[in-house]
Structure formats: C-alpha cells, structure tokens
JSON list of C-alpha atoms in Angstrom, two decimals:
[
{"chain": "A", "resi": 1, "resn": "UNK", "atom": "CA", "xyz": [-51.02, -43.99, 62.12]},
{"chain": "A", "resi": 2, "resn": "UNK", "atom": "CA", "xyz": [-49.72, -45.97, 65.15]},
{"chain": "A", "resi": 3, "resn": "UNK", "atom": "CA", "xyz": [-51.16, -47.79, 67.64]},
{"chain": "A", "resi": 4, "resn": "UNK", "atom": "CA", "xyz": [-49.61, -44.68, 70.30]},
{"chain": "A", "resi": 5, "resn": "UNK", "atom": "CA", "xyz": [-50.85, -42.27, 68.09]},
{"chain": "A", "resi": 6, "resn": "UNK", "atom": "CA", "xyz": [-54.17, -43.37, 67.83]},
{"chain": "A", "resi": 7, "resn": "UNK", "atom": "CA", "xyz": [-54.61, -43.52, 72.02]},
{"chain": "A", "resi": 8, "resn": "UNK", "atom": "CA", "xyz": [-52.83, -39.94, 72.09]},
{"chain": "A", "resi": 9, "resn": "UNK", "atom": "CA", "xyz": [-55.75, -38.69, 69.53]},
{"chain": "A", "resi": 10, "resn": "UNK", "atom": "CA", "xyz": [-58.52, -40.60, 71.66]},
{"chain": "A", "resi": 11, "resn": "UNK", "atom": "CA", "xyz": [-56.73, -39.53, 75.37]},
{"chain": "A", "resi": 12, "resn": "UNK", "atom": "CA", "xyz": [-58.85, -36.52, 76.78]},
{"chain": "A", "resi": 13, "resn": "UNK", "atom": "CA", "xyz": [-57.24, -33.54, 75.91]},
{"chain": "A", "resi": 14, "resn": "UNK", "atom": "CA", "xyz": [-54.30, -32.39, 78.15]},
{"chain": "A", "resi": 15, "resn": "UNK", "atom": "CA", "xyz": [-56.15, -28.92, 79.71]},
{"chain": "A", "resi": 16, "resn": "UNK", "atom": "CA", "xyz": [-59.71, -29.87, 80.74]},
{"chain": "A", "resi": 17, "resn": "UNK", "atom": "CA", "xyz": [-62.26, -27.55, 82.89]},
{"chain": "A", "resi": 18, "resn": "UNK", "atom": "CA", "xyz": [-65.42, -28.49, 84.30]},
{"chain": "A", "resi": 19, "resn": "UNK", "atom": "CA", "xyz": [-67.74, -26.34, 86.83]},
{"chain": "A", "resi": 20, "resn": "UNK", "atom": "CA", "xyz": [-70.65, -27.48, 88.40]},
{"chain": "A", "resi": 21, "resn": "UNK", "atom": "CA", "xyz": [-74.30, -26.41, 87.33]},
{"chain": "A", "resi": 22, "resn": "UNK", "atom": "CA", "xyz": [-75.80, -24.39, 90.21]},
{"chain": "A", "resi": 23, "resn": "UNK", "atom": "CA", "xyz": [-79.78, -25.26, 90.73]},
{"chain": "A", "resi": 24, "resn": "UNK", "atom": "CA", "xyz": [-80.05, -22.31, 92.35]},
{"chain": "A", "resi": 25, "resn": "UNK", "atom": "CA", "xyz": [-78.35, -18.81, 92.38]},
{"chain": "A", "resi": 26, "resn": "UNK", "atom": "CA", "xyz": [-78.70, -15.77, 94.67]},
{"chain": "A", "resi": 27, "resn": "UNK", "atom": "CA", "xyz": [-80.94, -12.85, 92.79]},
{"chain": "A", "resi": 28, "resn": "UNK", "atom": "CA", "xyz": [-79.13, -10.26, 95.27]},
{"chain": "A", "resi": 29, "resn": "UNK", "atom": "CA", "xyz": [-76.02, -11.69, 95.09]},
{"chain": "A", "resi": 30, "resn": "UNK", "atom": "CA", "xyz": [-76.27, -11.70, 91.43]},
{"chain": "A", "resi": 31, "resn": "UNK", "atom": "CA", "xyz": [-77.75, -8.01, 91.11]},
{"chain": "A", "resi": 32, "resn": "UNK", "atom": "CA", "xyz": [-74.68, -6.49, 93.23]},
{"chain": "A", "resi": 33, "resn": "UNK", "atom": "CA", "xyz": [-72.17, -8.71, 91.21]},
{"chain": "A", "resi": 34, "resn": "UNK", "atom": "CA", "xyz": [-69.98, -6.13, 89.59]},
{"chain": "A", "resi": 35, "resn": "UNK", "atom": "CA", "xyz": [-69.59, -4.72, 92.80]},
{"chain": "A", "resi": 36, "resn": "UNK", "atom": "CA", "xyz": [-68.92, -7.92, 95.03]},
{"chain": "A", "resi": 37, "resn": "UNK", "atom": "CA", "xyz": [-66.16, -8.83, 92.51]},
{"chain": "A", "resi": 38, "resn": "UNK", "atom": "CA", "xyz": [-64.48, -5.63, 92.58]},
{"chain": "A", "resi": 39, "resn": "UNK", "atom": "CA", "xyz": [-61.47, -7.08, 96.23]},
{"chain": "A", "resi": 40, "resn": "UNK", "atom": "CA", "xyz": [-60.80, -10.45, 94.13]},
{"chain": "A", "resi": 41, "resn": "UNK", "atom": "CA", "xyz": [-60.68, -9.01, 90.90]},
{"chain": "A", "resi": 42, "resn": "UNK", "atom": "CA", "xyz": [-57.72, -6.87, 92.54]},
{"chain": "A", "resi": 43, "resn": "UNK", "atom": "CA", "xyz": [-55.72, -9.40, 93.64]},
{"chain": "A", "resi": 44, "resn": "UNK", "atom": "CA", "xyz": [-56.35, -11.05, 90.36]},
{"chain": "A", "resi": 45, "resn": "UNK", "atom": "CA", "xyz": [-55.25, -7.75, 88.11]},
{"chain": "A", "resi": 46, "resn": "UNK", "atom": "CA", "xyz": [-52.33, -8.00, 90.69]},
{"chain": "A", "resi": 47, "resn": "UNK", "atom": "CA", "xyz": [-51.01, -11.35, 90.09]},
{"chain": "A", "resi": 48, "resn": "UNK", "atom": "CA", "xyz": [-51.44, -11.01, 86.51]},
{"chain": "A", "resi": 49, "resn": "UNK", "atom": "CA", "xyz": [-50.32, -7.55, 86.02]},
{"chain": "A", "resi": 50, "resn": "UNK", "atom": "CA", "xyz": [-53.52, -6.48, 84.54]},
{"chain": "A", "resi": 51, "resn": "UNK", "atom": "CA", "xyz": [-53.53, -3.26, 86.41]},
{"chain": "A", "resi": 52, "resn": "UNK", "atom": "CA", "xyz": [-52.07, -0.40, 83.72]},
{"chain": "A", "resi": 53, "resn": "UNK", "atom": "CA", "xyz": [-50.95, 2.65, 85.24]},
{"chain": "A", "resi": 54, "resn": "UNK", "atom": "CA", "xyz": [-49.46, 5.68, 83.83]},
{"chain": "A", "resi": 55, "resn": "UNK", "atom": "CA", "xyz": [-46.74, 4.93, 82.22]},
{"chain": "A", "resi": 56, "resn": "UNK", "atom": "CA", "xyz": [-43.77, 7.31, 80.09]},
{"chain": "A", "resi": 57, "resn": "UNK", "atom": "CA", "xyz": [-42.00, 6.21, 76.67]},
{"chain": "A", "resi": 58, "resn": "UNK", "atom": "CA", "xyz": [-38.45, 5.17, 78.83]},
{"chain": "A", "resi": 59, "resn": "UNK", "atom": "CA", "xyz": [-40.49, 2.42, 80.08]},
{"chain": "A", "resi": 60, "resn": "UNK", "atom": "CA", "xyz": [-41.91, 1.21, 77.05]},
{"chain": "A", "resi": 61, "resn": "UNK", "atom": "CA", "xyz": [-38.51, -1.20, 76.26]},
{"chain": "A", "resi": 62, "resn": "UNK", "atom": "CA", "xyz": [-39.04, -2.66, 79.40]},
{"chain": "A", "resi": 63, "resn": "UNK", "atom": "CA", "xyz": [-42.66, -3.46, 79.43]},
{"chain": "A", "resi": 64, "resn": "UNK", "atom": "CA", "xyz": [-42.19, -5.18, 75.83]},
{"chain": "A", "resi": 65, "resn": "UNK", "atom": "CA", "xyz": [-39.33, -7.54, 77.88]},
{"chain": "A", "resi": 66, "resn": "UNK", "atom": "CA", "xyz": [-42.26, -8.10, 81.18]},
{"chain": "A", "resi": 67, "resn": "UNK", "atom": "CA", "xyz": [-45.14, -8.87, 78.44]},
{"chain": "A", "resi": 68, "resn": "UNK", "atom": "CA", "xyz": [-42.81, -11.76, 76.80]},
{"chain": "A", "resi": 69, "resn": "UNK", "atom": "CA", "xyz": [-41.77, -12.91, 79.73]},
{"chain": "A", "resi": 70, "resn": "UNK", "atom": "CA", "xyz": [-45.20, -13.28, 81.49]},
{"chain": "A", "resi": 71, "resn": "UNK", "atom": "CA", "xyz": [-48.36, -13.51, 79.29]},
{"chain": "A", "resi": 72, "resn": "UNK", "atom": "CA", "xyz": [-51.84, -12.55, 81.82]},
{"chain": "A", "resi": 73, "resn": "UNK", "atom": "CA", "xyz": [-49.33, -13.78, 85.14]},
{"chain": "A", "resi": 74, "resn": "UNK", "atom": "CA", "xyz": [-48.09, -17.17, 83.15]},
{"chain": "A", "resi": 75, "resn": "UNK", "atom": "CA", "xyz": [-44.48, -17.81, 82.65]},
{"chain": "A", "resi": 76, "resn": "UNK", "atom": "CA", "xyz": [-44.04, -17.99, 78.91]},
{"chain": "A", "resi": 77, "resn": "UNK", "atom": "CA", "xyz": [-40.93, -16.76, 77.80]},
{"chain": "A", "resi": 78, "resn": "UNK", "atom": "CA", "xyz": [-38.93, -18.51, 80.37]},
{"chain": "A", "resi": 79, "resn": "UNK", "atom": "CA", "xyz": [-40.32, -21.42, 79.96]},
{"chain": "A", "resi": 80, "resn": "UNK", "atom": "CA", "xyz": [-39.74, -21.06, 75.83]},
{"chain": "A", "resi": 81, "resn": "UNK", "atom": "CA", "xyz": [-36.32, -21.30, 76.70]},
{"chain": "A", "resi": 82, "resn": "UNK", "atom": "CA", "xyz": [-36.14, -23.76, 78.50]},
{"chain": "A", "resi": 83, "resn": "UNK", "atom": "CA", "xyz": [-37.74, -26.05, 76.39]},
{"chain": "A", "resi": 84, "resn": "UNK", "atom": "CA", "xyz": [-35.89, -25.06, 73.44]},
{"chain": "A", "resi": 85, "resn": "UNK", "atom": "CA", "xyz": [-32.49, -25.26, 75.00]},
{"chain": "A", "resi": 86, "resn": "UNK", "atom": "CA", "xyz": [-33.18, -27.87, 77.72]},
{"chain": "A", "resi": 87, "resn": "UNK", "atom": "CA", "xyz": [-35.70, -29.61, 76.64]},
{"chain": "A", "resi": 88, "resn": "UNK", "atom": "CA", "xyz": [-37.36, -29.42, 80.47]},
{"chain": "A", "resi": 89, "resn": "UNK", "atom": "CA", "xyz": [-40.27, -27.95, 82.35]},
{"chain": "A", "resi": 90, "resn": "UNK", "atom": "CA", "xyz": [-39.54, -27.33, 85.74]},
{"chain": "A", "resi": 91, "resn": "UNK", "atom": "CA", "xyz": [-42.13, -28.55, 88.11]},
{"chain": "A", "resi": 92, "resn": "UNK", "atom": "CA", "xyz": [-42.90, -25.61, 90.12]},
{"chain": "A", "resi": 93, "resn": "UNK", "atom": "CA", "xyz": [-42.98, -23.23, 87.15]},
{"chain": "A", "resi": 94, "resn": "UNK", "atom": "CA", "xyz": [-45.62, -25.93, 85.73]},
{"chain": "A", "resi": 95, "resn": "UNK", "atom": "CA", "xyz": [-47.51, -25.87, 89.28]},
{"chain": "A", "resi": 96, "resn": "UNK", "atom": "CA", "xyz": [-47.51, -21.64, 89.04]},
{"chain": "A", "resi": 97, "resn": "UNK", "atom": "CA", "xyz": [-48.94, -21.82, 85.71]},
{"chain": "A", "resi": 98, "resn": "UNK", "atom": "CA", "xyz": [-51.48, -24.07, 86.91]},
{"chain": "A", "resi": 99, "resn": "UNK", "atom": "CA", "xyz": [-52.52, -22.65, 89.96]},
{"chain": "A", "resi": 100, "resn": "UNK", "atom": "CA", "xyz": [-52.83, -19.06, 88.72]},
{"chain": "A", "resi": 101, "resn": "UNK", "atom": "CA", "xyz": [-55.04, -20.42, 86.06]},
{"chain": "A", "resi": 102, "resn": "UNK", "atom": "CA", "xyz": [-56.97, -21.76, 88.42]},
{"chain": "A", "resi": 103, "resn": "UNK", "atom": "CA", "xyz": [-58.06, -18.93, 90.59]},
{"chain": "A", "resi": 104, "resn": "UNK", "atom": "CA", "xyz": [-58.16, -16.55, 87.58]},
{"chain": "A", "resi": 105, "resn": "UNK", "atom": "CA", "xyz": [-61.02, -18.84, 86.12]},
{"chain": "A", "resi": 106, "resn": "UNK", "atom": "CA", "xyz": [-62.53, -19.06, 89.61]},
{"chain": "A", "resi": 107, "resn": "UNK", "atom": "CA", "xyz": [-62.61, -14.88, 89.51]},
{"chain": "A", "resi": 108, "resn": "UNK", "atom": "CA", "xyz": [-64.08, -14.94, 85.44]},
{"chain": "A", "resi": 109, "resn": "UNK", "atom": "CA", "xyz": [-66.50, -18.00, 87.03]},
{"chain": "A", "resi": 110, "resn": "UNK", "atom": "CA", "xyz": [-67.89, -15.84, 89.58]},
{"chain": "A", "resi": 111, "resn": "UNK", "atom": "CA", "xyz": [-68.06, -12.52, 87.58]},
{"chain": "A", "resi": 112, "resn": "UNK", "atom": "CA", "xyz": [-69.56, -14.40, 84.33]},
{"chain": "A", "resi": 113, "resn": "UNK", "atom": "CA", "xyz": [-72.62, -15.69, 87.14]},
{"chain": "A", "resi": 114, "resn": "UNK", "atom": "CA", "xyz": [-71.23, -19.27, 86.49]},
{"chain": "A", "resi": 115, "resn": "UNK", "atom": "CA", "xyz": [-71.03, -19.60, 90.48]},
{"chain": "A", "resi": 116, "resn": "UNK", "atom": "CA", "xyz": [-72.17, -18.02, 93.79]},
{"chain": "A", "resi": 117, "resn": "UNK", "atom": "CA", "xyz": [-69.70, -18.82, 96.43]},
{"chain": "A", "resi": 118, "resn": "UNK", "atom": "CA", "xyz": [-66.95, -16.15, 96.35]},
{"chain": "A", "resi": 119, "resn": "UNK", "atom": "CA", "xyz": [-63.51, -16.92, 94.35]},
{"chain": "A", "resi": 120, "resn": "UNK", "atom": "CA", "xyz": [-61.27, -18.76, 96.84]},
{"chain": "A", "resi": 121, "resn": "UNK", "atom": "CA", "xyz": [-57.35, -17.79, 96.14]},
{"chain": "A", "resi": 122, "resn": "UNK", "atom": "CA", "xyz": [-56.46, -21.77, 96.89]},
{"chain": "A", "resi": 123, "resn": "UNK", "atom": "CA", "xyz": [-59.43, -24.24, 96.63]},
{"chain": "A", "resi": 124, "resn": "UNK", "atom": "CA", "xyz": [-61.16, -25.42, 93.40]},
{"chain": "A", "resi": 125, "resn": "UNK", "atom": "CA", "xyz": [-64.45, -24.99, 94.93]},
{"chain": "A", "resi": 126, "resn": "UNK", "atom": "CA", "xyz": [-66.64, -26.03, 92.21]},
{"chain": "A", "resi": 127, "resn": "UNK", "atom": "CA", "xyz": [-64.25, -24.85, 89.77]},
{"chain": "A", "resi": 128, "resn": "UNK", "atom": "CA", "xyz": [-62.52, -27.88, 88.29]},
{"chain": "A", "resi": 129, "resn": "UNK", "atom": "CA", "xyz": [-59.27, -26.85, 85.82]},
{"chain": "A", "resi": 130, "resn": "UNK", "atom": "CA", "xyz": [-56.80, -29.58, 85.34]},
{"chain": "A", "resi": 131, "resn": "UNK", "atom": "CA", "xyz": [-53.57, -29.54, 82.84]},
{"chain": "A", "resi": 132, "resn": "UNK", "atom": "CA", "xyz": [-51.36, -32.39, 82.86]},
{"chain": "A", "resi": 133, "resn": "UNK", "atom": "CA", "xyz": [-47.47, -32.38, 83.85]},
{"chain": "A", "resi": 134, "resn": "UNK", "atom": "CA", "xyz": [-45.89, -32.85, 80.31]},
{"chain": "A", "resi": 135, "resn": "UNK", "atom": "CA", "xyz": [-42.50, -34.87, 80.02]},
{"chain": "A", "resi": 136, "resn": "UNK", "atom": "CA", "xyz": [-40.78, -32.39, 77.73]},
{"chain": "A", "resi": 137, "resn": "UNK", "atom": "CA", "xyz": [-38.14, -34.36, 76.76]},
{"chain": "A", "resi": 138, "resn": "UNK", "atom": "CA", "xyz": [-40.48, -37.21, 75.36]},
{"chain": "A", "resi": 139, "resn": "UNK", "atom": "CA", "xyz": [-43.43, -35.57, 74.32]},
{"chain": "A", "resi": 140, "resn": "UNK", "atom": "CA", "xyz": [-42.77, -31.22, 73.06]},
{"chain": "A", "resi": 141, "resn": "UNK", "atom": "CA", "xyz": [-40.85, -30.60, 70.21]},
{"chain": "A", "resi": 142, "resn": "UNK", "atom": "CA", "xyz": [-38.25, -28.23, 71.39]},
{"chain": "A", "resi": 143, "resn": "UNK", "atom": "CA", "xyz": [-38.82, -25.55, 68.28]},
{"chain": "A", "resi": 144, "resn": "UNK", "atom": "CA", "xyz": [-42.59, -26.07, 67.77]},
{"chain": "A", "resi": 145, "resn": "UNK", "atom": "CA", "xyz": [-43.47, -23.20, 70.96]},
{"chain": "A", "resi": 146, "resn": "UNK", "atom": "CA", "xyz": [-41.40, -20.36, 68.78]},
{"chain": "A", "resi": 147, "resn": "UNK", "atom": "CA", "xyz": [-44.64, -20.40, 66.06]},
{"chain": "A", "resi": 148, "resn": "UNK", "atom": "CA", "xyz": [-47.72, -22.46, 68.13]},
{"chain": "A", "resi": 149, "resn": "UNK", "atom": "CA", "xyz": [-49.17, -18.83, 68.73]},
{"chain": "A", "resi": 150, "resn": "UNK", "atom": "CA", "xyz": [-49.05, -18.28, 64.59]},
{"chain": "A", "resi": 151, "resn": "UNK", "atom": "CA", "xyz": [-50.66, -21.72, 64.54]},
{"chain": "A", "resi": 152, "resn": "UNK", "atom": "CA", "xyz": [-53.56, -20.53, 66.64]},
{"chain": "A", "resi": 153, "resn": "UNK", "atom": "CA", "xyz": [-54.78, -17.72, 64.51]},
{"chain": "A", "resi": 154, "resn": "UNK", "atom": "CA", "xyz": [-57.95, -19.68, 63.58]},
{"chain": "A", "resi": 155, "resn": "UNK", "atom": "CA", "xyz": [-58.79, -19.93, 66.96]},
{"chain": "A", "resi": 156, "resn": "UNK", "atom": "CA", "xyz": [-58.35, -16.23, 68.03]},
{"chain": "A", "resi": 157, "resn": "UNK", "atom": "CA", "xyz": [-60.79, -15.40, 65.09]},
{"chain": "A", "resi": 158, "resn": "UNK", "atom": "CA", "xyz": [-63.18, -18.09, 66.23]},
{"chain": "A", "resi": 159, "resn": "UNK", "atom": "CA", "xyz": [-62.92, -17.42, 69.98]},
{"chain": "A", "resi": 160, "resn": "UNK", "atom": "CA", "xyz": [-63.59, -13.54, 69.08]},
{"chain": "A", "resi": 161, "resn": "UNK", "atom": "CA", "xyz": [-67.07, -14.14, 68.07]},
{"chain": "A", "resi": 162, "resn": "UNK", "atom": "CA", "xyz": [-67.81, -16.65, 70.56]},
{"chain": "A", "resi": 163, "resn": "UNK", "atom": "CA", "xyz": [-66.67, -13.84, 73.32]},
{"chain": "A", "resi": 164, "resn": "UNK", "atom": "CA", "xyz": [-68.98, -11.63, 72.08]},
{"chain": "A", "resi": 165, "resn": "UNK", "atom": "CA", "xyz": [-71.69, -14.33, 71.84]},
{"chain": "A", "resi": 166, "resn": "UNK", "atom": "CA", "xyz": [-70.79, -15.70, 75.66]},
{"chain": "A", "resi": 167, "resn": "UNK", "atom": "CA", "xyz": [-71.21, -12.12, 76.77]},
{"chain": "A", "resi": 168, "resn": "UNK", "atom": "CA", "xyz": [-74.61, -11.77, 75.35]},
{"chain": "A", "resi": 169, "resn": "UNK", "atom": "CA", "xyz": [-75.61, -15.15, 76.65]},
{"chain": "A", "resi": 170, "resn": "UNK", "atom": "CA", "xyz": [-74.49, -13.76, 80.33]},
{"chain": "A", "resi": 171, "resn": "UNK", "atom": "CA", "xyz": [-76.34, -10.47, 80.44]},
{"chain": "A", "resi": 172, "resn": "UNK", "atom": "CA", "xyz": [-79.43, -12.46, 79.22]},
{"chain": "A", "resi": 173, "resn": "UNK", "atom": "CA", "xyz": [-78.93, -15.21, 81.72]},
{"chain": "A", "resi": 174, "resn": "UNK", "atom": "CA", "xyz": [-78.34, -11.98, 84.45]},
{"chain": "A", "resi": 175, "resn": "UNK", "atom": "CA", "xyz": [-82.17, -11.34, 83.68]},
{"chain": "A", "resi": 176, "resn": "UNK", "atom": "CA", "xyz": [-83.00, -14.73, 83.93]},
{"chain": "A", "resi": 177, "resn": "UNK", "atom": "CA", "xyz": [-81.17, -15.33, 87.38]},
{"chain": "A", "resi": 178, "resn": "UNK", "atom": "CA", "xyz": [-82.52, -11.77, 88.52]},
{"chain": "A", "resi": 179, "resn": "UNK", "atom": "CA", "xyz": [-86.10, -13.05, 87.87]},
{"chain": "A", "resi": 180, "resn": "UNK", "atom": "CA", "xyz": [-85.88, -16.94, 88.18]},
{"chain": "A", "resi": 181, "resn": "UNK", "atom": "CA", "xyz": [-82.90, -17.57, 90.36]},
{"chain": "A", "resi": 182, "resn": "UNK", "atom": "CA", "xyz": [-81.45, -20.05, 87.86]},
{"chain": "A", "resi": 183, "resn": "UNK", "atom": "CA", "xyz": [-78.81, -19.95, 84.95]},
{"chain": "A", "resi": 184, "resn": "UNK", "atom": "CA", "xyz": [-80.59, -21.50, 82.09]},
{"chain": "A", "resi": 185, "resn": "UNK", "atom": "CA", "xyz": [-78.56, -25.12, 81.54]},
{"chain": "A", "resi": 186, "resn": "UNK", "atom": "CA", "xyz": [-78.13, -24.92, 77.78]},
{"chain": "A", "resi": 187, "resn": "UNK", "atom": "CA", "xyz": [-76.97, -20.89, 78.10]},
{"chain": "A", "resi": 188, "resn": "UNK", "atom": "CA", "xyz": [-74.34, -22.28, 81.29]},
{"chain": "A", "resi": 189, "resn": "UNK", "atom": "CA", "xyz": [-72.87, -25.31, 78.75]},
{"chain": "A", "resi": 190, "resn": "UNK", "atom": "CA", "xyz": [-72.33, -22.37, 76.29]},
{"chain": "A", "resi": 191, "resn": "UNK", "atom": "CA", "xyz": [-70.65, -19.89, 78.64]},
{"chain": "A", "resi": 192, "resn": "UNK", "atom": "CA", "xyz": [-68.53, -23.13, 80.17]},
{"chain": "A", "resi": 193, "resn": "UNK", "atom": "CA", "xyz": [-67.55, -24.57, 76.77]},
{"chain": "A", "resi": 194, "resn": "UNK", "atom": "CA", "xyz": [-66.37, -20.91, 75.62]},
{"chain": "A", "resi": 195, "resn": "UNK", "atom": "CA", "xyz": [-64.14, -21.08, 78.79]},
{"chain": "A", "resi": 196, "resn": "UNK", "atom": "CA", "xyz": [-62.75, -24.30, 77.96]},
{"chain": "A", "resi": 197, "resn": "UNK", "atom": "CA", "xyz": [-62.14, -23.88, 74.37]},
{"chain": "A", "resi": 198, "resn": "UNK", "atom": "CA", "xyz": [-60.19, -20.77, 75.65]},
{"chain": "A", "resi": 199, "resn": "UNK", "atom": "CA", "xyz": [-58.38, -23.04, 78.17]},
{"chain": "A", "resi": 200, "resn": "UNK", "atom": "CA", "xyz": [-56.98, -25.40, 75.09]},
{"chain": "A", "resi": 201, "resn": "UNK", "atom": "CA", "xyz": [-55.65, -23.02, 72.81]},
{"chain": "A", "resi": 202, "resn": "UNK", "atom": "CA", "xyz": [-54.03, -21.15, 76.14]},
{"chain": "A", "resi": 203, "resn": "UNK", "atom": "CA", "xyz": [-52.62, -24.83, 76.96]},
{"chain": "A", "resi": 204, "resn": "UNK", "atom": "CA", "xyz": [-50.91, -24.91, 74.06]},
{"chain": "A", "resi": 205, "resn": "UNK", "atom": "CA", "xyz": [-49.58, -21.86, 73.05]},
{"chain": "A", "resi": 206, "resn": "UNK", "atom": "CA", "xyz": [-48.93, -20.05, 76.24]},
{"chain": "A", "resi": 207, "resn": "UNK", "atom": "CA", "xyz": [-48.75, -22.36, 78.51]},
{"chain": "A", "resi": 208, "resn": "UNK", "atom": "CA", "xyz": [-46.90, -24.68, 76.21]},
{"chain": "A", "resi": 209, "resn": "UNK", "atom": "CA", "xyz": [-48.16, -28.41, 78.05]},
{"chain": "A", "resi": 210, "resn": "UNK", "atom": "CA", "xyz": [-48.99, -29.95, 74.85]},
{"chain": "A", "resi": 211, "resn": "UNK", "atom": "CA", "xyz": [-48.27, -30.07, 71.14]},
{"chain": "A", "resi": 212, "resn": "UNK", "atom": "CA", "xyz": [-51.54, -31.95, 70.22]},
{"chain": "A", "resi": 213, "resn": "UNK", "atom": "CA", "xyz": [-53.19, -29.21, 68.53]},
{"chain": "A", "resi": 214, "resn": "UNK", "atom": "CA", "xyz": [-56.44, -27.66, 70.14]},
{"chain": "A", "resi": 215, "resn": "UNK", "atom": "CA", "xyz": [-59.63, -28.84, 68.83]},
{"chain": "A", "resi": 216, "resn": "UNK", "atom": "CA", "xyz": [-62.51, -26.71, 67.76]},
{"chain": "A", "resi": 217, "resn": "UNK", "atom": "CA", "xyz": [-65.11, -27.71, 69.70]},
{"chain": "A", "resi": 218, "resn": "UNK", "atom": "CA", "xyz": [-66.99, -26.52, 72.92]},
{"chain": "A", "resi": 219, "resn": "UNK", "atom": "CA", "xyz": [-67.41, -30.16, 74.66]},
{"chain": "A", "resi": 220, "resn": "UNK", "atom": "CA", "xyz": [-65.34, -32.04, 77.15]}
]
C-alpha cells in the first residue's frame, strides 16, 4: 500500500453527518409529532416523488425510466452517465444532491425526535450533513457506479435490522421524552449512527461521490 493510499484509508470518510444532542426536548411538541410533521413531510414527498398516486399499466414504462433516473429526489442515472462517458460531475447536479439530502435528513431528524426546532427547507440548523465535491476524472472509476449498488448488498441486509432496531429505540425514547423531556444520549448516538451509516452506503452507490467502500460501523 502507498503512502496516498494509506491517507485516503485514514481521511474521514467522504459523506459525514453529525446533529447536535438536545438537553432538553418539548413533551408537547413531542406528543403532537406525527401531526406537526405532516406540511414538511409534504414538501419533502414532493421533492422526492414519494407521493404514489393512482396510477394505470400505460404508465408503468415510464415510471421504471423516472425511478432510474431519480432515486428518493437524487439524480442517479444522469449522473451514471456522465461519469461513465465523461468522466465529470457537474457542480450543480453535485450541489442538488447535496442539498436535498440535507433537508430530507432535517425532516427524518425532526420526525425520528432527534430535534425540536421545525425542519428548515435551507439552513442546517443543527443538522450537520456534509459530502465532499469528488474530482471524477482523478478519483471514480468510470465503470465501478454500473455494479456499486450489487456491492452494497451486505449493507442493505445489515441496515434492515438496524431500521427496525432504530425504530424501537425511538418509540422507547418517545416515552422517555414524554415523561423526562430528554432523549436518552446512548439511545440518540444509536438513532444518529443508523442515519449516518445510511448516509455512506447512499454516498456511494446513489449518490456516486466516492469509490472508497462504506464501512460498517455506526461512528464518525
């Protein structure tokens, strides 16, 4: 191993989030929740084009083409292509990813009890998701994003049961919030490292920043 490779394998990984710890959390705000949510969680559905509707078997070709070409509101396919044929990553398609990743974990931060202040649609708040600007050219392998979601198999088994497991750790810590007005800290760390792990393996095969391969671990 080189001397680049080894500061590559020691470099924090390319997608990173980190939210705050709240001391305190509202016990009303946090009993109404599911409710509060419901405006952001529109324009959420909206920008990712969560919202199903009826829909007849003529549009079925056609929403096969829309669900390559944009995976939960990211631009995948597109930028597939690009990279394979150009070897580039426009900026601004890099900046849409980013952003809308952003607010959509500011929307999952606030429904999951992570956070009290309401989902902004432009500030981090005290919601802190970074991915770095890749340089395509030097750093992705132009054929490696045509099988990095076969690669990640492991991880969707793993993150399955870790779902399941941060959903039981947030209707406990509802309870707890409900009757102490905190989020216990080692039950938040949980919940946040579930989110991050999530983040990683979306990095790299969906969002296609990075061909280090996503570690499994919860930690920053």
């Amino acid at each position: 191993m080189t001397s680049t490779d080894t500061d590559r394998s020691n470099a924090p990984y390319p997608a990173r989030l980190e939210i705050d710890y709240p001391e305190r959390l509202s016990s009303v705000k946090t009993l109404f929740r599911i409710i509060l949510v419901i405006p952001i969680a529109v324009v959420a559905a909206l920008l990712t084009g969560s919202l199903v509707g009826v829909e007849t078997a003529s549009e079925s070709a056609n929403d096969v083409i829309e669900g390559l070409a944009v995976t939960g509101g990211v631009l995948f396919l597109a930028t597939l292509l690009m990279l394979l044929f150009r070897r580039k990553y426009p900026r601004w398609w890099f900046d849409w990813n980013l952003e809308l990743s952003r607010f959509t974990t500011r929307v999952v931060a606030y429904l999951g009890l992570l956070r009290d202040e309401y989902p902004s649609t432009d500030e981090q708040q005290a919601v802190h998701l970074d991915l770095d600007y890749p340089d395509a050219a030097r750093d992705l392998n132009r054929f490696l994003p045509l099988v990095k979601w076969i690669l990640v198999i492991p991880h969707y088994i793993v993150l399955a049961v870790l779902f399941v497991a941060s959903l039981v750790v947030t209707v406990i810590a509802w309870f707890a919030i409900i009757f102490t007005g905190r989020y216990p800290r080692g039950m938040f760390e949980f919940v946040v490292g579930v989110g991050r792990w999530s983040l990683r393996v979306e990095a790299y095969a969906f969002l296609l920043i990075t061909d280090r391969y996503p570690p499994f671990s919860l930690k920053a």
